[in-house]
PDB file of C-alpha atoms in Angstrom:
ATOM      1  CA  UNK A   1      73.343 -44.582  63.747  1.00 33.00           C
ATOM      2  CA  UNK A   2      74.740 -47.782  62.905  1.00 35.00           C
ATOM      3  CA  UNK A   3      76.363 -48.267  59.810  1.00 36.00           C
ATOM      4  CA  UNK A   4      74.002 -50.482  58.167  1.00 34.00           C
ATOM      5  CA  UNK A   5      71.136 -47.955  58.737  1.00 37.00           C
ATOM      6  CA  UNK A   6      73.231 -45.292  56.623  1.00 37.00           C
ATOM      7  CA  UNK A   7      73.794 -47.270  54.032  1.00 36.00           C
ATOM      8  CA  UNK A   8      69.961 -48.676  53.910  1.00 39.00           C
ATOM      9  CA  UNK A   9      68.382 -44.918  54.008  1.00 38.00           C
ATOM     10  CA  UNK A  10      70.781 -42.637  52.795  1.00 39.00           C
ATOM     11  CA  UNK A  11      70.426 -43.270  49.478  1.00 35.00           C
ATOM     12  CA  UNK A  12      66.881 -42.115  49.194  1.00 37.00           C
ATOM     13  CA  UNK A  13      65.763 -40.322  52.399  1.00 43.00           C
ATOM     14  CA  UNK A  14      68.722 -37.466  53.207  1.00 41.00           C
ATOM     15  CA  UNK A  15      72.386 -36.835  53.131  1.00 44.00           C
ATOM     16  CA  UNK A  16      73.996 -36.996  56.496  1.00 39.00           C
ATOM     17  CA  UNK A  17      76.870 -34.436  56.533  1.00 42.00           C
ATOM     18  CA  UNK A  18      79.232 -35.442  59.248  1.00 40.00           C
ATOM     19  CA  UNK A  19      81.451 -32.067  59.122  1.00 39.00           C
ATOM     20  CA  UNK A  20      78.482 -29.583  60.561  1.00 38.00           C
ATOM     21  CA  UNK A  21      79.019 -25.549  60.929  1.00 37.00           C
ATOM     22  CA  UNK A  22      78.215 -25.743  64.651  1.00 44.00           C
ATOM     23  CA  UNK A  23      80.646 -28.647  65.188  1.00 46.00           C
ATOM     24  CA  UNK A  24      78.333 -30.309  67.504  1.00 65.00           C
ATOM     25  CA  UNK A  25      75.862 -32.041  65.554  1.00 79.00           C
ATOM     26  CA  UNK A  26      75.590 -33.552  61.636  1.00 83.00           C
ATOM     27  CA  UNK A  27      73.530 -31.681  59.393  1.00 84.00           C
ATOM     28  CA  UNK A  28      70.514 -33.472  57.472  1.00 82.00           C
ATOM     29  CA  UNK A  29      70.293 -32.358  53.919  1.00 80.00           C
ATOM     30  CA  UNK A  30      67.373 -33.757  52.023  1.00 78.00           C
ATOM     31  CA  UNK A  31      67.948 -34.573  48.284  1.00 83.00           C
ATOM     32  CA  UNK A  32      64.186 -33.042  47.080  1.00 94.00           C
ATOM     33  CA  UNK A  33      62.790 -29.487  47.439  1.00 96.00           C
ATOM     34  CA  UNK A  34      60.295 -31.275  49.760  1.00 97.00           C
ATOM     35  CA  UNK A  35      60.005 -34.529  51.390  1.00 96.00           C
ATOM     36  CA  UNK A  36      57.721 -36.197  53.710  1.00 97.00           C
ATOM     37  CA  UNK A  37      59.183 -38.610  56.080  1.00 94.00           C
ATOM     38  CA  UNK A  38      56.820 -40.761  58.494  1.00 96.00           C
ATOM     39  CA  UNK A  39      57.868 -42.784  61.603  1.00 95.00           C
ATOM     40  CA  UNK A  40      55.598 -45.672  62.515  1.00 96.00           C
ATOM     41  CA  UNK A  41      56.940 -46.809  66.167  1.00 96.00           C
ATOM     42  CA  UNK A  42      55.749 -50.393  66.313  1.00 93.00           C
ATOM     43  CA  UNK A  43      56.395 -52.611  69.607  1.00 86.00           C
ATOM     44  CA  UNK A  44      60.317 -53.342  68.986  1.00 84.00           C
ATOM     45  CA  UNK A  45      61.011 -51.652  65.773  1.00 92.00           C
ATOM     46  CA  UNK A  46      60.567 -48.481  63.798  1.00 94.00           C
ATOM     47  CA  UNK A  47      58.905 -48.546  60.173  1.00 95.00           C
ATOM     48  CA  UNK A  48      60.668 -45.638  58.201  1.00 93.00           C
ATOM     49  CA  UNK A  49      58.717 -44.423  55.139  1.00 95.00           C
ATOM     50  CA  UNK A  50      59.883 -41.637  52.475  1.00 94.00           C
ATOM     51  CA  UNK A  51      58.136 -39.958  50.332  1.00 96.00           C
ATOM     52  CA  UNK A  52      59.541 -37.623  47.519  1.00 95.00           C
ATOM     53  CA  UNK A  53      59.827 -36.901  43.697  1.00 94.00           C
ATOM     54  CA  UNK A  54      57.660 -39.379  42.561  1.00 95.00           C
ATOM     55  CA  UNK A  55      58.998 -42.395  45.046  1.00 94.00           C
ATOM     56  CA  UNK A  56      57.929 -44.363  48.138  1.00 95.00           C
ATOM     57  CA  UNK A  57      60.933 -46.049  49.966  1.00 94.00           C
ATOM     58  CA  UNK A  58      60.586 -47.535  53.249  1.00 91.00           C
ATOM     59  CA  UNK A  59      62.605 -50.074  55.667  1.00 89.00           C
ATOM     60  CA  UNK A  60      62.198 -50.988  59.477  1.00 90.00           C
ATOM     61  CA  UNK A  61      65.210 -51.031  62.020  1.00 86.00           C
ATOM     62  CA  UNK A  62      65.754 -49.771  65.570  1.00 81.00           C
ATOM     63  CA  UNK A  63      64.656 -46.171  66.374  1.00 78.00           C
ATOM     64  CA  UNK A  64      66.940 -43.613  64.702  1.00 72.00           C
ATOM     65  CA  UNK A  65      67.594 -41.320  67.440  1.00 81.00           C
ATOM     66  CA  UNK A  66      70.820 -39.006  67.104  1.00 86.00           C
ATOM     67  CA  UNK A  67      71.271 -34.684  67.245  1.00 90.00           C
ATOM     68  CA  UNK A  68      71.129 -33.269  64.018  1.00 89.00           C
ATOM     69  CA  UNK A  69      70.727 -30.130  62.731  1.00 88.00           C
ATOM     70  CA  UNK A  70      68.919 -29.299  59.220  1.00 88.00           C
ATOM     71  CA  UNK A  71      69.979 -27.175  56.590  1.00 87.00           C
ATOM     72  CA  UNK A  72      66.532 -25.886  55.547  1.00 92.00           C
ATOM     73  CA  UNK A  73      63.221 -26.566  57.744  1.00 95.00           C
ATOM     74  CA  UNK A  74      61.321 -29.130  59.108  1.00 96.00           C
ATOM     75  CA  UNK A  75      57.794 -29.665  60.106  1.00 97.00           C
ATOM     76  CA  UNK A  76      56.813 -32.328  62.336  1.00 97.00           C
ATOM     77  CA  UNK A  77      53.064 -33.385  63.439  1.00 98.00           C
ATOM     78  CA  UNK A  78      51.991 -36.410  65.515  1.00 97.00           C
ATOM     79  CA  UNK A  79      49.644 -38.557  64.076  1.00 97.00           C
ATOM     80  CA  UNK A  80      49.023 -40.881  66.687  1.00 97.00           C
ATOM     81  CA  UNK A  81      50.940 -41.398  70.248  1.00 97.00           C
ATOM     82  CA  UNK A  82      53.371 -39.336  71.810  1.00 96.00           C
ATOM     83  CA  UNK A  83      57.322 -38.846  71.566  1.00 96.00           C
ATOM     84  CA  UNK A  84      59.598 -36.592  72.919  1.00 94.00           C
ATOM     85  CA  UNK A  85      61.256 -33.762  70.954  1.00 93.00           C
ATOM     86  CA  UNK A  86      64.838 -33.325  72.783  1.00 92.00           C
ATOM     87  CA  UNK A  87      65.843 -29.783  71.778  1.00 91.00           C
ATOM     88  CA  UNK A  88      69.417 -28.794  73.044  1.00 85.00           C
ATOM     89  CA  UNK A  89      68.768 -30.330  76.480  1.00 80.00           C
ATOM     90  CA  UNK A  90      65.189 -29.509  77.151  1.00 83.00           C
ATOM     91  CA  UNK A  91      62.619 -32.345  76.520  1.00 86.00           C
ATOM     92  CA  UNK A  92      59.551 -31.723  75.122  1.00 88.00           C
ATOM     93  CA  UNK A  93      56.293 -33.811  74.880  1.00 89.00           C
ATOM     94  CA  UNK A  94      54.417 -33.843  71.653  1.00 93.00           C
ATOM     95  CA  UNK A  95      50.665 -36.050  71.756  1.00 93.00           C
ATOM     96  CA  UNK A  96      48.527 -36.662  68.594  1.00 96.00           C
ATOM     97  CA  UNK A  97      47.449 -33.258  67.152  1.00 95.00           C
ATOM     98  CA  UNK A  98      50.793 -31.489  68.563  1.00 95.00           C
ATOM     99  CA  UNK A  99      53.639 -30.461  66.466  1.00 96.00           C
ATOM    100  CA  UNK A 100      56.456 -27.850  65.620  1.00 96.00           C
ATOM    101  CA  UNK A 101      58.332 -25.837  62.931  1.00 96.00           C
ATOM    102  CA  UNK A 102      61.946 -26.561  63.406  1.00 93.00           C
ATOM    103  CA  UNK A 103      64.326 -23.708  62.489  1.00 89.00           C
ATOM    104  CA  UNK A 104      67.707 -24.400  60.734  1.00 83.00           C
ATOM    105  CA  UNK A 105      70.532 -24.491  63.002  1.00 77.00           C
ATOM    106  CA  UNK A 106      68.680 -25.918  66.139  1.00 88.00           C
ATOM    107  CA  UNK A 107      70.252 -29.140  67.529  1.00 90.00           C
ATOM    108  CA  UNK A 108      67.232 -31.744  68.386  1.00 92.00           C
ATOM    109  CA  UNK A 109      65.989 -35.209  68.069  1.00 93.00           C
ATOM    110  CA  UNK A 110      63.208 -36.970  68.285  1.00 93.00           C
ATOM    111  CA  UNK A 111      62.168 -39.653  70.562  1.00 94.00           C
ATOM    112  CA  UNK A 112      59.203 -41.869  69.478  1.00 95.00           C
ATOM    113  CA  UNK A 113      57.537 -44.349  72.095  1.00 94.00           C
ATOM    114  CA  UNK A 114      55.674 -47.421  70.849  1.00 95.00           C
ATOM    115  CA  UNK A 115      52.453 -46.561  69.168  1.00 96.00           C
ATOM    116  CA  UNK A 116      53.667 -43.325  67.970  1.00 97.00           C
ATOM    117  CA  UNK A 117      53.156 -42.481  64.528  1.00 97.00           C
ATOM    118  CA  UNK A 118      54.820 -38.895  63.407  1.00 97.00           C
ATOM    119  CA  UNK A 119      55.356 -37.324  60.098  1.00 97.00           C
ATOM    120  CA  UNK A 120      57.916 -34.922  58.788  1.00 97.00           C
ATOM    121  CA  UNK A 121      58.162 -32.546  56.146  1.00 97.00           C
ATOM    122  CA  UNK A 122      61.604 -31.283  55.271  1.00 95.00           C
ATOM    123  CA  UNK A 123      61.457 -28.023  53.095  1.00 95.00           C
ATOM    124  CA  UNK A 124      64.711 -26.871  51.654  1.00 94.00           C
ATOM    125  CA  UNK A 125      65.187 -22.776  51.191  1.00 93.00           C
ATOM    126  CA  UNK A 126      64.862 -22.489  47.518  1.00 95.00           C
ATOM    127  CA  UNK A 127      61.351 -24.255  47.746  1.00 96.00           C
ATOM    128  CA  UNK A 128      60.282 -22.067  50.396  1.00 96.00           C
ATOM    129  CA  UNK A 129      62.120 -18.751  48.688  1.00 96.00           C
ATOM    130  CA  UNK A 130      59.658 -19.723  45.833  1.00 96.00           C
ATOM    131  CA  UNK A 131      56.666 -20.103  48.264  1.00 97.00           C
ATOM    132  CA  UNK A 132      56.906 -16.449  49.913  1.00 96.00           C
ATOM    133  CA  UNK A 133      57.644 -14.906  46.862  1.00 95.00           C
ATOM    134  CA  UNK A 134      54.142 -16.002  45.636  1.00 95.00           C
ATOM    135  CA  UNK A 135      52.438 -14.329  48.753  1.00 96.00           C
ATOM    136  CA  UNK A 136      51.213 -10.625  48.997  1.00 96.00           C
ATOM    137  CA  UNK A 137      52.462  -8.440  51.559  1.00 94.00           C
ATOM    138  CA  UNK A 138      49.573  -9.097  53.725  1.00 95.00           C
ATOM    139  CA  UNK A 139      50.105 -12.513  53.891  1.00 95.00           C
ATOM    140  CA  UNK A 140      53.595 -12.200  54.899  1.00 94.00           C
ATOM    141  CA  UNK A 141      52.868 -10.561  58.222  1.00 95.00           C
ATOM    142  CA  UNK A 142      50.907 -13.796  59.334  1.00 96.00           C
ATOM    143  CA  UNK A 143      52.844 -15.547  61.945  1.00 94.00           C
ATOM    144  CA  UNK A 144      54.011 -18.608  59.973  1.00 96.00           C
ATOM    145  CA  UNK A 145      55.256 -16.820  56.977  1.00 96.00           C
ATOM    146  CA  UNK A 146      56.613 -14.010  59.178  1.00 94.00           C
ATOM    147  CA  UNK A 147      58.656 -17.133  60.643  1.00 94.00           C
ATOM    148  CA  UNK A 148      60.310 -18.476  57.563  1.00 94.00           C
ATOM    149  CA  UNK A 149      60.665 -14.977  55.810  1.00 91.00           C
ATOM    150  CA  UNK A 150      62.811 -13.468  59.105  1.00 89.00           C
ATOM    151  CA  UNK A 151      64.613 -16.947  58.919  1.00 90.00           C
ATOM    152  CA  UNK A 152      65.186 -17.860  55.362  1.00 90.00           C
ATOM    153  CA  UNK A 153      67.856 -15.579  54.259  1.00 83.00           C
ATOM    154  CA  UNK A 154      69.490 -14.694  57.694  1.00 77.00           C
ATOM    155  CA  UNK A 155      73.328 -15.493  58.039  1.00 73.00           C
ATOM    156  CA  UNK A 156      72.515 -16.289  61.571  1.00 72.00           C
ATOM    157  CA  UNK A 157      68.738 -17.492  61.823  1.00 68.00           C
ATOM    158  CA  UNK A 158      67.015 -16.945  65.248  1.00 78.00           C
ATOM    159  CA  UNK A 159      67.291 -19.390  67.729  1.00 84.00           C
ATOM    160  CA  UNK A 160      63.502 -19.948  67.911  1.00 90.00           C
ATOM    161  CA  UNK A 161      61.179 -22.572  66.719  1.00 93.00           C
ATOM    162  CA  UNK A 162      56.781 -22.577  66.380  1.00 95.00           C
ATOM    163  CA  UNK A 163      54.808 -25.300  68.224  1.00 95.00           C
ATOM    164  CA  UNK A 164      51.334 -25.644  67.353  1.00 94.00           C
ATOM    165  CA  UNK A 165      48.562 -27.790  68.920  1.00 93.00           C
ATOM    166  CA  UNK A 166      45.374 -29.055  67.094  1.00 93.00           C
ATOM    167  CA  UNK A 167      42.487 -27.440  69.728  1.00 88.00           C
ATOM    168  CA  UNK A 168      40.264 -30.465  69.227  1.00 85.00           C
ATOM    169  CA  UNK A 169      42.094 -33.923  67.733  1.00 88.00           C
ATOM    170  CA  UNK A 170      39.980 -34.470  64.716  1.00 90.00           C
ATOM    171  CA  UNK A 171      41.394 -36.888  62.257  1.00 91.00           C
ATOM    172  CA  UNK A 172      38.745 -35.899  59.776  1.00 89.00           C
ATOM    173  CA  UNK A 173      39.691 -31.948  59.852  1.00 91.00           C
ATOM    174  CA  UNK A 174      40.673 -30.057  56.694  1.00 94.00           C
ATOM    175  CA  UNK A 175      44.466 -30.178  57.856  1.00 96.00           C
ATOM    176  CA  UNK A 176      44.736 -34.157  58.035  1.00 96.00           C
ATOM    177  CA  UNK A 177      43.203 -34.232  54.285  1.00 96.00           C
ATOM    178  CA  UNK A 178      45.917 -31.911  53.095  1.00 97.00           C
ATOM    179  CA  UNK A 179      48.322 -34.072  54.744  1.00 97.00           C
ATOM    180  CA  UNK A 180      47.000 -36.931  52.900  1.00 97.00           C
ATOM    181  CA  UNK A 181      46.840 -34.996  49.499  1.00 97.00           C
ATOM    182  CA  UNK A 182      50.658 -33.749  49.839  1.00 98.00           C
ATOM    183  CA  UNK A 183      51.235 -37.049  50.090  1.00 97.00           C
ATOM    184  CA  UNK A 184      49.533 -38.336  47.410  1.00 97.00           C
ATOM    185  CA  UNK A 185      51.274 -35.726  44.884  1.00 98.00           C
ATOM    186  CA  UNK A 186      54.664 -36.282  46.489  1.00 97.00           C
ATOM    187  CA  UNK A 187      54.470 -40.013  45.553  1.00 97.00           C
ATOM    188  CA  UNK A 188      53.247 -39.153  41.783  1.00 97.00           C
ATOM    189  CA  UNK A 189      55.306 -38.229  38.905  1.00 95.00           C
ATOM    190  CA  UNK A 190      51.951 -36.706  36.848  1.00 96.00           C
ATOM    191  CA  UNK A 191      52.171 -33.537  35.143  1.00 96.00           C
ATOM    192  CA  UNK A 192      51.615 -30.726  37.602  1.00 96.00           C
ATOM    193  CA  UNK A 193      52.556 -32.466  40.808  1.00 97.00           C
ATOM    194  CA  UNK A 194      55.064 -29.812  41.359  1.00 95.00           C
ATOM    195  CA  UNK A 195      52.487 -27.113  41.360  1.00 96.00           C
ATOM    196  CA  UNK A 196      49.920 -29.127  43.748  1.00 97.00           C
ATOM    197  CA  UNK A 197      53.176 -29.729  46.309  1.00 98.00           C
ATOM    198  CA  UNK A 198      53.416 -25.848  46.454  1.00 97.00           C
ATOM    199  CA  UNK A 199      49.879 -25.025  46.495  1.00 97.00           C
ATOM    200  CA  UNK A 200      49.091 -27.901  49.171  1.00 98.00           C
ATOM    201  CA  UNK A 201      52.209 -27.037  51.671  1.00 98.00           C
ATOM    202  CA  UNK A 202      51.141 -23.178  51.350  1.00 97.00           C
ATOM    203  CA  UNK A 203      47.371 -24.550  52.479  1.00 97.00           C
ATOM    204  CA  UNK A 204      49.083 -26.519  55.224  1.00 98.00           C
ATOM    205  CA  UNK A 205      50.982 -23.975  56.665  1.00 97.00           C
ATOM    206  CA  UNK A 206      47.468 -21.443  56.463  1.00 96.00           C
ATOM    207  CA  UNK A 207      45.556 -24.132  58.028  1.00 96.00           C
ATOM    208  CA  UNK A 208      48.465 -23.851  61.014  1.00 96.00           C
ATOM    209  CA  UNK A 209      47.799 -20.591  61.587  1.00 94.00           C
ATOM    210  CA  UNK A 210      43.999 -20.734  61.731  1.00 94.00           C
ATOM    211  CA  UNK A 211      43.098 -19.746  65.465  1.00 89.00           C
ATOM    212  CA  UNK A 212      39.859 -22.084  65.082  1.00 86.00           C
ATOM    213  CA  UNK A 213      41.904 -25.005  64.259  1.00 92.00           C
ATOM    214  CA  UNK A 214      45.045 -24.687  66.233  1.00 94.00           C
ATOM    215  CA  UNK A 215      46.778 -22.800  68.781  1.00 92.00           C
ATOM    216  CA  UNK A 216      50.178 -21.685  67.542  1.00 94.00           C
ATOM    217  CA  UNK A 217      53.312 -20.436  69.763  1.00 92.00           C
ATOM    218  CA  UNK A 218      56.856 -19.219  69.266  1.00 91.00           C
ATOM    219  CA  UNK A 219      59.557 -20.355  71.422  1.00 90.00           C
ATOM    220  CA  UNK A 220      63.142 -18.810  71.785  1.00 88.00           C
ATOM    221  CA  UNK A 221      65.978 -20.919  72.748  1.00 85.00           C
ATOM    222  CA  UNK A 222      67.543 -17.556  74.161  1.00 84.00           C
ATOM    223  CA  UNK A 223      65.093 -17.463  77.196  1.00 84.00           C
ATOM    224  CA  UNK A 224      66.211 -18.304  80.609  1.00 87.00           C
ATOM    225  CA  UNK A 225      65.289 -21.591  81.968  1.00 84.00           C
ATOM    226  CA  UNK A 226      62.827 -20.043  84.152  1.00 91.00           C
ATOM    227  CA  UNK A 227      61.273 -17.981  81.379  1.00 91.00           C
ATOM    228  CA  UNK A 228      61.107 -21.040  78.829  1.00 86.00           C
ATOM    229  CA  UNK A 229      59.719 -22.903  81.994  1.00 90.00           C
ATOM    230  CA  UNK A 230      56.781 -20.766  82.421  1.00 93.00           C
ATOM    231  CA  UNK A 231      56.067 -20.168  78.690  1.00 90.00           C
ATOM    232  CA  UNK A 232      55.771 -24.004  78.699  1.00 88.00           C
ATOM    233  CA  UNK A 233      53.419 -23.979  81.559  1.00 94.00           C
ATOM    234  CA  UNK A 234      51.282 -21.174  80.342  1.00 94.00           C
ATOM    235  CA  UNK A 235      51.283 -23.333  76.973  1.00 90.00           C
ATOM    236  CA  UNK A 236      50.257 -26.643  78.676  1.00 91.00           C
ATOM    237  CA  UNK A 237      47.239 -24.759  80.439  1.00 95.00           C
ATOM    238  CA  UNK A 238      45.872 -22.995  77.210  1.00 92.00           C
ATOM    239  CA  UNK A 239      45.853 -26.277  75.690  1.00 88.00           C
ATOM    240  CA  UNK A 240      43.698 -27.946  78.506  1.00 92.00           C
ATOM    241  CA  UNK A 241      41.651 -25.080  78.448  1.00 93.00           C
ATOM    242  CA  UNK A 242      42.689 -24.323  82.074  1.00 96.00           C
ATOM    243  CA  UNK A 243      40.949 -27.945  82.798  1.00 96.00           C
ATOM    244  CA  UNK A 244      43.839 -28.736  84.811  1.00 95.00           C
ATOM    245  CA  UNK A 245      45.064 -28.753  88.684  1.00 95.00           C
ATOM    246  CA  UNK A 246      48.606 -27.643  90.063  1.00 95.00           C
ATOM    247  CA  UNK A 247      49.440 -31.277  91.363  1.00 95.00           C
ATOM    248  CA  UNK A 248      48.736 -32.122  87.264  1.00 95.00           C
ATOM    249  CA  UNK A 249      51.180 -29.777  86.103  1.00 94.00           C
ATOM    250  CA  UNK A 250      53.577 -30.077  88.966  1.00 93.00           C
ATOM    251  CA  UNK A 251      53.444 -34.061  87.560  1.00 91.00           C
ATOM    252  CA  UNK A 252      53.659 -32.902  83.929  1.00 87.00           C
ATOM    253  CA  UNK A 253      56.617 -30.881  84.264  1.00 88.00           C
ATOM    254  CA  UNK A 254      58.341 -32.698  87.325  1.00 88.00           C
ATOM    255  CA  UNK A 255      58.716 -29.640  89.719  1.00 92.00           C
ATOM    256  CA  UNK A 256      56.865 -29.130  93.181  1.00 94.00           C
ATOM    257  CA  UNK A 257      53.725 -27.514  92.548  1.00 94.00           C
ATOM    258  CA  UNK A 258      55.196 -24.676  95.271  1.00 96.00           C
ATOM    259  CA  UNK A 259      57.867 -23.915  93.197  1.00 95.00           C
ATOM    260  CA  UNK A 260      55.887 -23.516  89.993  1.00 96.00           C
ATOM    261  CA  UNK A 261      53.235 -21.367  91.634  1.00 95.00           C
ATOM    262  CA  UNK A 262      56.004 -18.843  93.008  1.00 96.00           C
ATOM    263  CA  UNK A 263      57.699 -19.090  89.718  1.00 95.00           C
ATOM    264  CA  UNK A 264      54.402 -18.281  87.963  1.00 96.00           C
ATOM    265  CA  UNK A 265      53.643 -15.229  90.374  1.00 96.00           C
ATOM    266  CA  UNK A 266      57.059 -13.936  90.118  1.00 95.00           C
ATOM    267  CA  UNK A 267      56.672 -13.791  85.778  1.00 94.00           C
ATOM    268  CA  UNK A 268      52.929 -12.921  85.530  1.00 95.00           C
ATOM    269  CA  UNK A 269      51.679 -11.678  88.796  1.00 96.00           C
ATOM    270  CA  UNK A 270      49.175 -14.545  89.056  1.00 96.00           C
ATOM    271  CA  UNK A 271      49.003 -17.890  90.540  1.00 97.00           C
ATOM    272  CA  UNK A 272      48.244 -21.210  88.272  1.00 97.00           C
ATOM    273  CA  UNK A 273      45.014 -21.808  89.510  1.00 96.00           C
ATOM    274  CA  UNK A 274      43.895 -18.125  88.509  1.00 97.00           C
ATOM    275  CA  UNK A 275      45.665 -18.529  85.104  1.00 97.00           C
ATOM    276  CA  UNK A 276      43.799 -21.736  84.891  1.00 97.00           C
ATOM    277  CA  UNK A 277      40.532 -20.407  85.882  1.00 97.00           C
ATOM    278  CA  UNK A 278      41.221 -17.609  83.034  1.00 97.00           C
ATOM    279  CA  UNK A 279      41.588 -19.995  80.265  1.00 96.00           C
ATOM    280  CA  UNK A 280      38.463 -22.088  81.707  1.00 97.00           C
ATOM    281  CA  UNK A 281      36.405 -19.049  81.469  1.00 97.00           C
ATOM    282  CA  UNK A 282      37.489 -18.275  78.142  1.00 95.00           C
ATOM    283  CA  UNK A 283      36.657 -21.800  76.676  1.00 95.00           C
ATOM    284  CA  UNK A 284      33.046 -21.592  78.292  1.00 97.00           C
ATOM    285  CA  UNK A 285      32.643 -18.342  76.174  1.00 96.00           C
ATOM    286  CA  UNK A 286      33.824 -20.133  73.186  1.00 92.00           C
ATOM    287  CA  UNK A 287      31.278 -23.075  73.902  1.00 95.00           C
ATOM    288  CA  UNK A 288      28.369 -20.453  74.261  1.00 96.00           C
ATOM    289  CA  UNK A 289      29.130 -18.888  71.339  1.00 92.00           C
ATOM    290  CA  UNK A 290      29.272 -22.473  69.577  1.00 91.00           C
ATOM    291  CA  UNK A 291      25.580 -22.886  70.519  1.00 94.00           C
ATOM    292  CA  UNK A 292      26.290 -25.383  73.430  1.00 95.00           C
ATOM    293  CA  UNK A 293      23.700 -25.641  76.083  1.00 96.00           C
ATOM    294  CA  UNK A 294      24.578 -25.167  79.728  1.00 95.00           C
ATOM    295  CA  UNK A 295      24.130 -28.833  80.512  1.00 95.00           C
ATOM    296  CA  UNK A 296      26.779 -29.808  77.778  1.00 96.00           C
ATOM    297  CA  UNK A 297      29.297 -27.241  78.954  1.00 97.00           C
ATOM    298  CA  UNK A 298      28.743 -28.559  82.552  1.00 97.00           C
ATOM    299  CA  UNK A 299      29.790 -31.702  81.278  1.00 95.00           C
ATOM    300  CA  UNK A 300      32.761 -30.866  79.112  1.00 95.00           C
ATOM    301  CA  UNK A 301      34.290 -28.356  81.569  1.00 96.00           C
ATOM    302  CA  UNK A 302      33.936 -31.233  84.286  1.00 93.00           C
ATOM    303  CA  UNK A 303      31.779 -29.076  86.616  1.00 95.00           C
ATOM    304  CA  UNK A 304      30.827 -31.085  89.668  1.00 92.00           C
ATOM    305  CA  UNK A 305      27.367 -29.653  89.840  1.00 94.00           C
ATOM    306  CA  UNK A 306      25.155 -26.845  88.125  1.00 94.00           C
ATOM    307  CA  UNK A 307      25.203 -24.511  91.212  1.00 95.00           C
ATOM    308  CA  UNK A 308      29.070 -24.738  90.773  1.00 96.00           C
ATOM    309  CA  UNK A 309      29.227 -23.886  87.485  1.00 96.00           C
ATOM    310  CA  UNK A 310      26.988 -20.691  87.688  1.00 96.00           C
ATOM    311  CA  UNK A 311      28.950 -19.592  90.438  1.00 96.00           C
ATOM    312  CA  UNK A 312      32.166 -19.888  88.726  1.00 97.00           C
ATOM    313  CA  UNK A 313      30.402 -18.305  85.946  1.00 97.00           C
ATOM    314  CA  UNK A 314      29.009 -14.838  87.556  1.00 96.00           C
ATOM    315  CA  UNK A 315      32.239 -14.931  89.739  1.00 96.00           C
ATOM    316  CA  UNK A 316      34.253 -14.163  86.470  1.00 96.00           C
ATOM    317  CA  UNK A 317      31.860 -12.121  84.376  1.00 96.00           C
ATOM    318  CA  UNK A 318      29.629 -10.527  86.873  1.00 96.00           C
ATOM    319  CA  UNK A 319      26.640 -11.777  85.278  1.00 96.00           C
ATOM    320  CA  UNK A 320      24.529 -15.496  84.727  1.00 95.00           C
ATOM    321  CA  UNK A 321      25.054 -17.646  81.798  1.00 95.00           C
ATOM    322  CA  UNK A 322      21.525 -16.792  80.665  1.00 93.00           C
ATOM    323  CA  UNK A 323      22.183 -13.248  81.076  1.00 94.00           C
ATOM    324  CA  UNK A 324      25.535 -13.449  78.895  1.00 95.00           C
ATOM    325  CA  UNK A 325      23.591 -15.297  76.236  1.00 93.00           C
ATOM    326  CA  UNK A 326      21.385 -12.166  76.008  1.00 88.00           C
ATOM    327  CA  UNK A 327      23.999  -9.701  76.019  1.00 82.00           C
TER     328      UNK A 327
END
């Protein structure tokens, strides 16, 4: 990072501790209990915006891409376009509607592409402790709250993080509105803003673990390279609702399709295509439950003909779509 960048953003964005406890990457230390940070990657430069404690600050410069860690937690969500999240030597592609909740001590940096708009929420440990203390024992068993609970006071936080994908990209969904409301409350000094910030952030976390809106995955950096690769392949297939091919998977993950197929069979005793078919039939069942007609489903699931759709359905469920609707 250039010295000019440090002088520009450090007074109100964050502190960059150059004596990290891992001795491999600096630690980002936000100055506020909760802060929002937005990067808009334009054609030749990036517009950086920070919103915290009633202040909005911004500047434009070259992309800030340096390996770093956090002394708290970071929530990343792609609003538009795409980026690559480089996590300890592994590159993960995120598109609009994708994101992650990054554990502290994990070394990473984000590489935004032109046209990308990405939002970050940085959370200090004390802020999160207060939120967890307000939850019931039942709420603490929910996946995201459990993630925080397991890692917040551990002397050695687990080397894990959460990824989430919005099932249907929908900027008008409640989740997106909650992000807007949080931004407004972070930008104001009006009475009650602190309480609104806490409540809105809890609502945001709760939305992320809503199975009807997001698919949520927990990933560990301690997995072997092959196990992590298979986990990411399964995640990709699920995200596509099975509407993919061996060739597309191979292109996405930069491996030969035969190798990925062999690896999948070794780990899960199933081929890539069989796994994709399992996800596709689940998607069809969801569409039927939503009241979609067979004609709409055929279009959404990319069947070449009505007869192909019926054959596929009967092969996997042992009945016709009409019989399934009446069951």
